XYZ file of C-alpha atoms in Angstrom:
772
model
C 13.810 -18.536 -13.483
C 14.401 -15.697 -10.755
C 12.499 -13.143 -9.435
C 14.305 -10.352 -7.707
C 13.789 -6.838 -6.459
C 16.495 -4.380 -6.825
C 16.888 -1.001 -5.298
C 17.360 1.772 -8.190
C 19.712 4.312 -7.562
C 19.849 7.573 -9.641
C 16.433 8.110 -10.591
C 15.237 11.524 -10.548
C 11.896 11.376 -12.777
C 9.044 9.393 -14.237
C 10.869 8.941 -17.565
C 13.762 7.325 -15.586
C 11.893 4.352 -14.642
C 10.982 4.004 -18.419
C 14.515 4.481 -19.832
C 15.705 1.721 -17.253
C 12.858 -0.839 -18.338
C 13.567 -0.478 -22.115
C 17.427 -0.697 -21.612
C 17.171 -3.794 -19.487
C 14.231 -5.683 -21.242
C 16.576 -5.689 -24.268
C 18.920 -8.128 -22.568
C 19.100 -11.599 -23.000
C 17.588 -13.597 -20.574
C 15.068 -10.668 -19.296
C 11.694 -11.960 -18.768
C 10.160 -8.915 -17.243
C 11.312 -5.725 -15.788
C 8.966 -3.350 -13.762
C 10.666 -0.425 -12.281
C 8.645 2.077 -10.130
C 9.596 5.421 -9.582
C 7.565 5.937 -6.375
C 9.187 3.149 -4.743
C 12.709 3.767 -6.410
C 12.561 -0.309 -6.936
C 12.658 -2.747 -9.829
C 11.058 -5.668 -9.924
C 12.904 -8.219 -12.546
C 12.091 -11.825 -13.504
C 15.559 -13.249 -15.334
C 17.730 -16.827 -16.197
C 20.539 -16.021 -14.215
C 22.299 -18.493 -16.680
C 21.736 -15.772 -19.549
C 22.199 -12.535 -17.574
C 23.553 -11.368 -14.371
C 23.344 -8.364 -12.378
C 26.408 -7.101 -13.114
C 25.168 -7.355 -16.856
C 22.005 -5.218 -16.164
C 24.152 -2.573 -14.316
C 26.660 -2.326 -17.223
C 23.657 -1.642 -19.437
C 22.273 1.365 -17.145
C 25.547 2.737 -15.414
C 26.610 4.741 -17.782
C 23.198 6.572 -17.925
C 23.608 7.290 -14.308
C 21.889 4.343 -12.573
C 22.617 1.330 -10.651
C 20.897 -1.653 -9.351
C 21.496 -2.699 -5.609
C 20.332 -5.928 -4.233
C 17.510 -5.662 -2.207
C 17.973 -9.263 -0.223
C 14.433 -9.491 1.665
C 12.888 -9.411 -1.806
C 15.016 -12.058 -3.636
C 13.892 -15.286 -3.813
C 13.744 -18.292 -6.493
C 10.355 -18.931 -7.807
C 11.112 -22.481 -6.956
C 11.857 -22.189 -3.440
C 10.742 -19.131 -1.363
C 11.147 -20.974 1.810
C 14.936 -21.948 1.504
C 15.614 -18.073 0.979
C 13.411 -17.233 4.174
C 16.234 -19.890 5.986
C 19.158 -18.341 4.730
C 18.180 -14.851 5.754
C 17.821 -16.396 9.177
C 20.938 -18.215 8.922
C 22.748 -14.902 8.681
C 20.849 -13.670 11.624
C 19.729 -10.473 10.216
C 16.311 -8.691 11.671
C 13.078 -8.006 10.328
C 14.195 -4.371 9.540
C 17.442 -5.413 7.649
C 16.303 -8.584 5.812
C 13.449 -6.006 4.674
C 15.910 -3.719 3.370
C 14.221 -0.740 4.743
C 16.499 1.069 7.243
C 19.189 1.064 4.515
C 17.251 2.341 1.724
C 15.987 4.975 4.058
C 19.483 5.882 5.536
C 20.780 6.490 1.789
C 17.578 8.773 1.209
C 17.857 10.567 4.364
C 21.451 11.305 3.251
C 20.381 12.580 -0.365
C 17.906 14.485 1.289
C 20.345 16.394 3.530
C 22.761 17.082 0.366
C 19.711 18.518 -1.614
C 18.885 20.787 1.927
C 22.174 22.169 1.944
C 22.259 23.220 -1.616
C 18.677 24.466 -0.773
C 19.512 26.860 2.175
C 21.940 28.052 -0.059
C 20.387 28.369 -3.364
C 16.796 29.648 -2.405
C 17.861 32.751 -0.418
C 19.995 33.503 -3.481
C 17.497 32.705 -5.907
C 14.841 34.808 -4.031
C 16.804 37.789 -4.030
C 17.816 37.714 -7.669
C 14.007 37.042 -8.347
C 12.977 40.216 -6.589
C 15.754 41.966 -8.503
C 14.557 40.796 -11.760
C 11.022 41.921 -10.671
C 12.364 45.570 -9.848
C 14.143 45.846 -12.997
C 10.800 44.713 -14.892
C 8.446 46.977 -12.831
C 11.002 50.282 -12.945
C 10.846 49.595 -17.163
C 6.983 49.372 -17.050
C 5.729 51.572 -14.548
C 9.040 54.116 -14.519
C 7.013 57.093 -12.666
C 5.866 54.647 -10.123
C 8.794 52.422 -9.200
C 12.576 53.774 -8.661
C 15.255 52.774 -11.063
C 17.071 49.650 -10.217
C 19.743 50.902 -7.883
C 22.793 48.543 -8.987
C 24.576 49.552 -12.168
C 23.552 46.985 -14.699
C 27.363 45.973 -15.798
C 27.849 45.350 -12.295
C 24.785 43.455 -11.397
C 25.613 41.321 -14.787
C 29.208 40.270 -13.447
C 27.565 39.251 -9.961
C 24.801 37.463 -11.642
C 27.507 35.457 -13.813
C 29.490 34.569 -10.475
C 26.384 33.513 -8.998
C 24.810 31.415 -11.874
C 28.328 29.819 -12.537
C 27.931 28.528 -8.942
C 24.350 27.228 -9.421
C 25.234 26.021 -12.812
C 28.092 23.616 -11.657
C 27.447 22.963 -7.902
C 23.878 22.718 -7.453
C 23.005 22.510 -11.144
C 25.409 19.718 -11.540
C 23.043 16.887 -11.868
C 21.742 18.554 -14.818
C 24.975 19.009 -16.512
C 25.870 15.590 -15.993
C 22.773 14.512 -17.808
C 22.994 16.702 -20.684
C 26.473 15.281 -21.081
C 24.834 11.557 -20.906
C 22.194 13.191 -23.691
C 24.552 14.350 -25.981
C 26.669 10.758 -25.340
C 24.209 8.480 -25.264
C 21.053 10.123 -27.037
C 19.016 9.294 -23.769
C 16.711 11.906 -22.240
C 15.361 12.221 -18.759
C 13.620 15.255 -16.773
C 17.350 16.487 -15.833
C 18.587 16.160 -19.121
C 15.626 19.140 -20.525
C 16.709 21.111 -17.093
C 20.485 21.078 -18.244
C 19.694 21.828 -21.884
C 17.253 24.730 -20.865
C 19.267 26.118 -18.060
C 23.020 25.581 -19.958
C 21.302 27.143 -22.982
C 20.517 30.588 -20.866
C 23.906 30.334 -19.447
C 25.843 29.938 -22.017
C 24.278 32.510 -24.252
C 24.425 34.874 -21.533
C 27.892 34.095 -20.710
C 28.709 34.547 -24.623
C 27.408 38.113 -24.763
C 28.944 39.203 -21.260
C 32.228 37.590 -21.893
C 32.939 38.872 -25.387
C 30.465 41.215 -26.532
C 32.036 41.473 -30.094
C 29.874 38.260 -31.068
C 26.720 39.968 -29.717
C 27.007 42.865 -31.469
C 28.110 41.204 -35.016
C 25.074 39.038 -34.893
C 22.984 41.825 -33.457
C 21.891 39.745 -30.612
C 19.654 41.107 -27.967
C 21.735 42.648 -24.832
C 19.520 41.493 -22.115
C 21.255 38.586 -20.328
C 19.643 35.455 -18.749
C 21.806 34.540 -15.806
C 18.600 34.909 -13.514
C 16.837 32.594 -15.238
C 19.665 30.224 -14.990
C 19.736 31.031 -11.300
C 16.085 30.838 -10.077
C 15.203 27.952 -12.109
C 17.911 25.696 -10.983
C 16.891 26.904 -7.456
C 13.365 26.392 -7.489
C 13.638 23.101 -9.347
C 15.973 22.279 -6.342
C 13.714 23.246 -3.874
C 10.987 21.169 -5.609
C 12.994 18.000 -5.728
C 13.969 18.550 -2.089
C 10.499 18.659 -1.015
C 9.231 16.167 -3.396
C 12.132 13.601 -1.775
C 11.029 14.477 1.748
C 7.310 13.989 0.934
C 8.134 10.336 -0.483
C 9.892 9.501 2.324
C 6.541 9.921 4.325
C 4.543 7.665 2.021
C 6.269 4.352 3.493
C 5.746 5.650 7.062
C 3.374 2.582 7.274
C 5.729 -0.047 7.311
C 8.502 1.550 9.082
C 5.847 1.685 11.810
C 5.449 -1.837 12.200
C 9.036 -2.224 11.852
C 10.062 0.035 14.617
C 7.752 -1.739 17.121
C 9.769 -4.804 16.655
C 11.010 -6.366 19.997
C 14.899 -6.210 20.050
C 15.289 -8.738 22.819
C 13.938 -12.110 24.116
C 13.968 -13.687 27.486
C 14.414 -17.515 26.587
C 14.487 -20.401 29.056
C 17.496 -22.831 28.504
C 18.828 -24.949 30.752
C 16.011 -23.814 33.599
C 17.640 -20.274 33.314
C 15.917 -17.362 31.723
C 18.613 -15.547 29.518
C 17.772 -12.533 27.721
C 19.240 -13.153 23.936
C 19.022 -10.987 20.751
C 15.761 -11.408 18.859
C 18.282 -13.118 15.767
C 19.215 -15.663 18.296
C 15.517 -17.259 18.972
C 15.189 -20.146 17.435
C 11.936 -22.345 16.346
C 11.262 -24.576 19.613
C 12.392 -22.294 22.031
C 10.574 -21.532 25.229
C 10.211 -17.592 26.000
C 9.169 -15.812 29.084
C 7.453 -12.697 28.342
C 6.481 -10.424 31.417
C 4.171 -7.444 31.936
C 4.738 -4.445 29.835
C 6.955 -6.620 27.713
C 6.711 -7.242 23.834
C 6.081 -10.626 22.389
C 9.337 -11.395 20.530
C 8.394 -13.918 18.153
C 5.086 -15.999 17.009
C 4.162 -19.035 18.632
C 1.779 -20.756 21.552
C 1.027 -20.189 25.026
C 2.227 -23.041 27.199
C 1.453 -21.857 30.681
C -0.308 -18.496 32.134
C -3.134 -16.338 31.586
C -2.634 -12.549 29.969
C -4.226 -9.847 27.642
C -2.421 -8.736 24.738
C -2.557 -5.411 22.622
C -2.741 -6.483 18.866
C -3.479 -3.183 17.637
C -0.442 -3.022 15.169
C -1.711 -6.028 13.611
C -5.250 -5.880 13.533
C -5.941 -2.009 14.466
C -8.118 -2.878 17.187
C -7.615 -1.012 20.380
C -9.118 -3.579 22.727
C -6.586 -6.123 24.074
C -7.246 -9.853 23.742
C -7.453 -12.041 26.304
C -5.150 -15.390 25.959
C -4.784 -18.561 27.735
C -2.797 -21.873 27.229
C -2.682 -23.120 23.808
C -3.648 -19.842 22.068
C -1.375 -18.554 19.353
C 0.485 -15.149 20.376
C 1.904 -12.666 17.348
C 5.471 -11.139 17.558
C 5.808 -7.367 18.109
C 2.556 -7.053 20.172
C 2.289 -5.884 23.280
C 1.444 -8.099 26.638
C -0.493 -5.891 29.128
C -1.224 -8.114 32.377
C 0.104 -11.484 33.179
C 3.404 -13.346 32.885
C 3.419 -16.699 30.698
C 5.805 -19.073 28.703
C 5.078 -19.495 25.177
C 6.567 -21.909 22.616
C 8.431 -20.126 19.713
C 6.848 -21.559 16.420
C 7.857 -19.060 13.670
C 10.803 -16.721 13.821
C 12.424 -14.298 11.362
C 11.013 -13.717 7.932
C 8.324 -16.716 8.627
C 6.573 -14.446 11.552
C 3.492 -12.725 10.605
C 4.964 -9.237 10.849
C 7.416 -10.007 8.295
C 4.912 -11.590 6.228
C 2.505 -8.406 6.272
C 5.640 -6.253 5.582
C 7.040 -8.367 2.469
C 3.086 -8.337 1.285
C 2.796 -4.636 1.898
C 5.723 -3.725 0.054
C 5.106 -5.930 -2.715
C 1.798 -4.430 -2.901
C 3.115 -0.813 -3.115
C 5.469 -1.724 -5.789
C 2.888 -3.040 -8.032
C 1.132 -0.967 -10.858
C -2.624 -0.493 -11.207
C -3.844 -0.591 -14.615
C -5.069 3.055 -14.371
C -1.229 3.960 -14.365
C -0.570 2.213 -17.770
C -1.801 5.606 -19.735
C 0.669 7.388 -17.569
C 3.675 5.246 -18.202
C 2.973 5.338 -22.077
C 2.636 9.191 -21.871
C 5.901 9.385 -19.699
C 7.887 7.015 -21.966
C 7.495 9.247 -25.407
C 7.045 12.432 -22.991
C 10.919 13.657 -23.270
C 11.545 13.041 -26.958
C 8.513 15.110 -27.584
C 9.275 18.206 -25.361
C 12.596 18.093 -27.023
C 11.115 18.473 -30.663
C 8.002 20.621 -29.636
C 10.948 22.971 -27.908
C 13.306 23.133 -31.117
C 10.029 23.578 -33.359
C 9.102 26.416 -31.067
C 12.509 28.051 -31.140
C 12.633 28.089 -34.993
C 8.938 29.285 -35.341
C 10.099 32.369 -33.241
C 13.093 32.730 -35.285
C 11.669 32.803 -38.420
C 7.917 34.163 -38.039
C 9.173 36.111 -35.319
C 11.700 37.890 -37.227
C 9.417 38.879 -40.077
C 6.856 40.135 -37.685
C 9.193 41.715 -34.774
C 12.670 42.144 -35.926
C 15.347 39.304 -35.349
C 16.321 41.033 -31.949
C 13.048 40.585 -29.768
C 12.339 37.241 -31.904
C 15.419 35.978 -30.645
C 14.836 36.745 -27.060
C 11.395 35.308 -27.258
C 12.844 32.176 -28.748
C 15.596 31.956 -26.301
C 12.908 32.243 -23.276
C 10.413 29.485 -25.104
C 13.095 26.929 -25.670
C 14.095 27.114 -22.083
C 10.467 27.698 -20.796
C 9.228 24.608 -22.552
C 12.227 22.375 -21.467
C 11.970 23.657 -17.867
C 8.013 23.193 -17.293
C 7.635 20.110 -18.919
C 7.212 17.584 -16.323
C 6.651 14.017 -16.381
C 7.405 13.438 -12.664
C 3.799 14.550 -11.899
C 2.510 12.090 -14.030
C 4.731 9.344 -12.700
C 3.855 9.923 -9.355
C 0.525 10.598 -9.782
C -0.633 6.648 -9.131
C 1.925 5.039 -6.880
C 2.081 7.692 -4.171
C -1.339 7.377 -3.858
C -1.017 3.161 -4.050
C 1.789 3.512 -0.982
C -0.279 5.459 0.975
C -3.368 3.488 0.582
C -2.005 0.194 1.207
C -0.197 1.692 4.190
C -3.051 2.810 5.475
C -4.954 -0.545 4.857
C -2.205 -2.360 6.700
C -2.354 -0.063 9.723
C -6.389 -1.038 9.839
C -5.506 -4.680 9.343
C -6.526 -4.935 6.036
C -3.470 -6.378 3.724
C -3.806 -5.680 -0.203
C -2.152 -8.038 -2.195
C -1.222 -5.728 -5.201
C -2.130 -2.182 -6.806
C -4.922 -4.127 -8.965
C -6.870 -5.612 -6.341
C -7.404 -1.767 -4.657
C -8.296 -0.752 -8.199
C -10.816 -3.477 -8.920
C -12.482 -3.170 -5.513
C -13.749 0.294 -5.895
C -15.813 -1.053 -8.891
C -17.259 -3.931 -6.783
C -21.439 -3.882 -6.602
C -21.840 -7.377 -5.199
C -20.183 -8.922 -2.009
C -20.907 -12.637 -1.987
C -20.135 -14.031 1.707
C -19.510 -17.830 2.735
C -21.369 -18.215 6.076
C -19.448 -20.884 8.010
C -16.376 -19.116 9.682
C -17.244 -15.828 7.934
C -20.668 -14.783 9.012
C -20.602 -17.145 11.798
C -18.071 -18.273 14.321
C -17.633 -21.769 12.556
C -18.049 -24.023 15.572
C -21.742 -25.285 16.930
C -22.705 -23.719 20.104
C -25.594 -24.111 22.536
C -28.083 -21.372 21.850
C -31.154 -22.349 23.592
C -32.436 -24.240 27.001
C -35.582 -24.802 27.241
C -37.344 -26.615 30.652
C -40.385 -28.914 30.005
C -40.692 -29.918 33.743
C -41.451 -26.827 36.124
C -39.722 -28.389 38.694
C -36.092 -28.737 36.744
C -34.233 -25.397 36.003
C -32.588 -24.853 32.712
C -29.342 -24.875 34.566
C -30.060 -28.426 35.916
C -30.800 -29.607 32.329
C -27.531 -28.158 31.028
C -25.746 -29.960 33.969
C -26.979 -33.162 33.245
C -26.618 -32.871 29.425
C -23.039 -32.038 29.636
C -22.293 -34.692 32.438
C -23.475 -37.292 30.079
C -21.917 -35.633 26.665
C -18.583 -35.166 28.523
C -18.197 -39.097 28.133
C -18.705 -38.502 23.953
C -16.499 -36.936 21.343
C -19.570 -35.939 18.882
C -18.670 -32.371 17.840
C -22.479 -31.479 19.314
C -21.500 -33.094 22.333
C -18.197 -30.682 22.564
C -20.760 -27.719 22.038
C -22.802 -29.073 25.340
C -19.656 -29.299 27.543
C -18.219 -25.976 26.584
C -21.416 -24.251 27.539
C -21.291 -25.260 31.116
C -17.804 -24.438 31.144
C -18.947 -21.163 30.086
C -21.611 -21.217 32.970
C -18.952 -22.842 35.246
C -21.283 -25.659 36.391
C -19.738 -28.871 37.755
C -19.543 -32.120 35.479
C -21.178 -35.334 37.812
C -20.363 -38.564 37.412
C -21.896 -40.898 34.860
C -22.002 -44.728 35.116
C -23.237 -47.560 32.490
C -22.530 -44.812 29.821
C -23.094 -46.008 26.026
C -23.584 -44.389 22.900
C -25.374 -45.171 19.857
C -24.096 -43.578 16.558
C -26.598 -41.247 14.879
C -29.059 -41.402 17.631
C -27.577 -40.280 21.229
C -26.352 -40.992 24.135
C -27.302 -42.469 27.776
C -26.179 -43.345 31.341
C -26.943 -43.238 34.823
C -26.331 -40.210 37.130
C -27.249 -40.121 40.802
C -29.516 -43.158 40.116
C -31.324 -41.399 37.265
C -31.721 -43.197 34.097
C -30.674 -39.922 31.513
C -30.559 -39.940 27.624
C -29.672 -37.100 24.921
C -30.927 -38.174 21.703
C -32.360 -36.557 18.560
C -35.974 -36.184 18.134
C -37.817 -39.107 16.672
C -39.915 -38.251 13.492
C -43.507 -38.254 16.006
C -41.832 -35.391 18.278
C -40.701 -33.072 15.344
C -44.676 -31.510 15.386
C -44.127 -30.424 18.783
C -44.432 -26.811 18.619
C -40.924 -25.773 20.645
C -38.891 -28.379 18.610
C -40.835 -26.739 15.125
C -39.741 -23.575 15.858
C -36.113 -24.112 16.583
C -35.341 -26.399 13.675
C -37.503 -23.578 11.445
C -34.720 -21.453 12.270
C -31.974 -23.756 11.381
C -31.038 -25.366 14.720
C -30.269 -28.548 15.711
C -32.169 -29.866 18.632
C -31.640 -32.718 20.950
C -34.297 -33.918 23.442
C -33.200 -34.396 27.171
C -35.155 -37.374 29.215
C -34.536 -38.423 32.503
C -36.248 -41.560 33.769
C -38.250 -41.868 30.842
C -39.571 -38.434 30.903
C -38.879 -35.808 28.093
C -37.877 -33.042 30.681
C -36.270 -30.401 28.080
C -34.475 -29.340 25.064
C -31.263 -27.893 23.797
C -30.882 -26.337 20.408
C -27.380 -26.268 18.990
C -26.275 -24.085 16.112
C -23.354 -21.705 14.675
C -23.755 -18.582 15.800
C -23.569 -14.964 14.432
C -20.410 -13.077 14.733
C -20.797 -9.888 16.136
C -21.484 -6.908 14.508
C -22.228 -8.758 11.075
C -25.755 -7.057 10.671
C -24.080 -3.312 11.218
C -21.774 -4.736 8.469
C -24.152 -5.348 5.987
C -25.975 -2.346 6.733
C -22.506 -0.337 5.946
C -22.115 -2.129 2.519
C -25.886 -1.428 1.414
C -25.539 2.700 2.166
C -22.250 2.140 -0.101
C -24.532 0.976 -2.839
C -23.408 -3.185 -2.709
C -25.762 -5.874 -2.660
C -25.159 -8.799 -0.566
C -25.386 -12.617 -1.051
C -24.533 -15.717 1.151
C -23.595 -18.696 0.120
C -23.229 -22.005 1.975
C -23.706 -25.780 1.843
C -26.167 -25.633 4.624
C -29.873 -26.688 4.473
C -32.456 -23.800 3.011
C -34.122 -22.745 6.465
C -30.862 -22.509 8.153
C -29.362 -20.299 5.444
C -32.562 -18.166 5.133
C -32.825 -17.560 8.897
C -29.195 -16.574 9.203
C -29.666 -14.110 6.043
C -32.780 -12.705 7.642
C -31.161 -12.209 11.275
C -28.518 -10.104 9.223
C -30.104 -8.663 6.387
C -28.594 -10.165 3.643
C -30.562 -9.743 0.170
C -29.638 -13.288 -1.653
C -29.325 -16.736 -0.454
C -27.742 -19.589 -2.133
C -28.332 -22.537 0.067
C -27.028 -26.352 -0.034
C -24.060 -25.365 -2.427
C -21.508 -28.094 -3.023
C -17.793 -26.285 -2.861
C -17.279 -27.214 -6.123
C -20.107 -25.156 -7.557
C -19.551 -22.033 -5.539
C -17.298 -20.567 -8.407
C -20.180 -21.435 -11.040
C -22.235 -19.249 -8.804
C -19.889 -16.488 -9.036
C -19.405 -16.785 -12.699
C -23.220 -16.526 -12.807
C -23.356 -13.320 -10.779
C -20.518 -11.729 -13.284
C -22.299 -12.572 -16.518
C -25.032 -10.914 -15.265
C -22.755 -7.697 -15.146
C -21.826 -7.828 -11.416
C -18.461 -7.025 -10.151
C -18.361 -9.502 -7.338
C -16.234 -9.846 -4.514
C -16.140 -13.083 -2.741
C -15.344 -13.723 1.005
C -14.458 -16.659 2.626
C -12.411 -18.641 4.955
C -11.983 -22.004 4.037
C -10.227 -24.396 1.611
C -13.708 -24.960 -0.171
C -13.450 -21.130 -0.966
C -10.432 -21.089 -2.594
C -11.803 -21.572 -5.953
C -14.582 -18.897 -5.847
C -12.075 -16.559 -3.868
C -9.948 -16.775 -7.305
C -12.987 -16.742 -9.734
C -14.241 -13.458 -8.113
C -13.364 -9.758 -9.131
C -11.810 -9.472 -5.756
C -11.033 -12.467 -3.531
C -11.209 -11.250 0.418
C -10.024 -13.815 2.688
C -10.420 -14.123 6.772
C -7.109 -14.376 8.122
C -8.543 -16.668 11.131
C -9.157 -19.117 8.091
C -7.039 -21.828 6.125
C -3.566 -20.884 4.539
C -4.893 -21.774 0.927
C -7.799 -19.373 1.210
C -5.573 -16.444 2.418
C -3.227 -17.312 -0.902
C -5.970 -17.323 -3.320
C -7.227 -14.172 -2.160
C -6.498 -10.504 -3.419
C -7.332 -8.845 0.064
C -6.845 -10.173 3.786
C -8.848 -9.277 6.651
C -5.954 -9.844 9.444
C -8.382 -9.937 12.702
C -10.883 -11.728 10.607
C -13.356 -8.896 11.459
C -16.044 -8.585 8.471
C -16.645 -4.665 9.595
C -13.365 -4.473 7.880
C -14.706 -4.856 4.514
C -16.894 -1.807 4.318
C -13.491 0.252 5.240
C -11.737 -1.485 2.539
C -14.181 -0.604 -0.181
C -13.954 3.038 1.494
C -10.372 2.946 1.279
C -10.077 1.744 -2.310
C -12.473 4.554 -3.581
C -10.845 6.853 -1.897
C -7.576 6.068 -3.087
C -8.425 5.469 -6.781
C -10.437 9.099 -6.506
C -7.279 10.327 -5.227
C -5.300 9.066 -7.956
C -7.561 10.447 -10.756
C -7.563 13.571 -9.052
C -3.550 13.339 -9.309
C -3.931 12.238 -12.724
C -6.300 15.114 -13.863
C -4.064 17.910 -12.654
C -0.766 16.477 -13.977
C -2.311 16.221 -17.459
C -4.007 19.643 -17.111
C -0.406 20.950 -15.770
C 1.381 19.680 -18.744
C -1.500 20.701 -21.415
C -1.772 24.174 -20.399
C 2.214 24.721 -19.174
C 3.795 23.605 -22.565
C 1.618 26.014 -24.932
C 2.035 29.156 -22.379
C 5.539 28.645 -22.419
C 5.852 28.230 -25.832
C 4.284 31.560 -26.273
C 0.847 30.169 -28.155
C -1.046 32.748 -26.187
C 1.206 35.930 -26.492
C -0.456 36.590 -30.126
C -3.753 36.515 -28.870
C -3.662 37.551 -25.159
C -0.192 38.998 -24.661
C 0.471 36.306 -21.873
C 3.975 35.080 -21.869
C 5.571 32.739 -19.364
C 8.789 33.534 -17.975
C 11.134 30.501 -17.618
C 11.418 31.080 -13.873
C 7.943 30.858 -13.331
C 8.022 27.336 -15.402
C 10.668 26.455 -13.209
C 8.545 26.952 -10.155
C 5.624 25.436 -11.299
C 7.432 22.371 -12.331
C 8.907 21.841 -8.724
C 5.307 22.546 -7.236
C 3.260 20.201 -9.631
C 5.002 16.923 -8.202
C 5.294 18.348 -4.551
C 1.064 18.937 -4.939
C 0.789 15.419 -6.678
C 2.469 13.935 -3.439
C 1.120 15.948 -0.697
C -2.399 15.092 -1.963
C -1.710 11.510 -1.882
C -0.513 12.032 1.587
C -3.627 13.760 2.533
C -4.906 9.905 2.306
C -3.451 9.418 5.871
C -6.301 11.541 7.247
C -9.007 9.498 6.056
C -11.195 8.165 8.764
C -12.122 4.617 7.941
């Protein structure tokens, strides 16, 4: 089974995605098909032994749609890596394998064609609209508004010529859609506009060119060329504004891609050679100079520097880097020159993976979209039925009440108005445009959201469970306290003696002591007669003094200093010199900076917090008390973490789990939303719904705020889209005319239809201004 993403050409409204989905799902070998109108992409799972891309195109080409391969997204589900390798073998850069540039070029070309039509059509539409309002006004207020200056026969002839240009050039897509509707009985939004405007044009042309027919059937002499002109003009303007707005929704990915380095300074045979980024291979040694971009991912082998990684994690402060530190492709080198070894290139780099994940997320569907999709799928047929029934009612009942000529005018205007104002586009754009902007906004701030469902679920979260080690804390032992018990010996001397002795040990606590001495730039002294007793401590001779470091004996744990430190969950070791206890070292996993402020922000958002850890109860409670966490679950085995999540869910809580280790994966999967730290293991990130790129917990409140704002925007969009159609269709049908004397001219219907989609996309774009 193959899963492939295709670019879809020819979609003009939400009903188009429904048509394509229905047609393709009927083909043998198609397992699933998800067509997204906003991104103009189709994610299709299919058996390539039963159906091919050619078969799919044969099914939908006749309806005006076409699938074209989106190479970056194509992958065999059993071997994703091989596809990435193939793409690199072809020497494509990130932007090309992501299919973004080609897609955007095509969209810009389409936008330019629309702009030419708008530049020609809108001035004429406005002029005709003004003449129409003048004519109506002079008939209603003959004493206040002068009579229309152009003789009506001449005006009708001019209108006929202009409407013919509009109908067969600017309105050509609507005529093509009308022909396809007649031929294949498949209708979309363009079909409705085509039926409506061509009906007005055909009727008016018949009455103008063959007046005898109009007289024979006693048809009204008023012509509706202005309706065809202005409706086509306004709808084309709406499509132009919508297309322009939709281009802006994908700017987050484009910004990332535009930051990519184009070349790399590779060291080969002792010489530094500048090569295109596509020629860099794993294992290459690369030089990066001050002010240059890091071309690919890798590990520094010599030199120190500071690197601006804001494009990845959203943090403005550059990160200091030294030998053996990891560097990310496309980030900016600020200061020093350094050499690094390429470890990931092409589609394997972090940037490529981020872009791929963001694109997949933007193309996914939220559950809230299902209602809009169901409505859109039956919308067009329903509107056609309503339009025909309304026309017949006006002809039958209207003729009896107001005479045939007047009734026919209202019947025709209602028929055209309903077809023009009915707009599934606003419904179809309501959810995906907000999701696209929301996911892009998250990516800009180092918050990677796996799919739309994750973003939707996150806004409902009322409980966040955090793993302690590596999430709340740094995940490595650190010397936190140095206490001298001898007034003649300083804390610095105690650390020097301890580090000198521990430098000969491989124990994790010994590593913490040595690291502390390096931080304080304390010199290591020579040790002789070193010995280590496993589970007890180490001893040796330093400058003729016998020095020993060990854990406290049971008889010593009652000492106030030791008891106090152990009460805080810290590991205490005793430093002895010449058989006299001279000091204590306390070692603990330290809390990451900003954790307390993050917990406070979560509380302000109405979210309770819990900590889950395998550590002892005292250590866990001490950490929780320091940062303000509500509930502590300590001494929990890795396999039991997911059970804790289940228990909280049974209590009716919507739970998010935050973790970074392999042992967190089951809990991350069990939670309603799994949040992984990108500094953690690959399996934890794979199991999560949201990834925090910088491993910064302060991004959790940001993610929740983003989720709530995005879903609020989706609901606003859906509300206005539904209200627009619920009010607009009856208004166009003339339902309010007998009661209030209100009747909607198709011209205003066309303007409203065009603006409805633009308003939805514009509302979604407001998310870009959200301050996280």
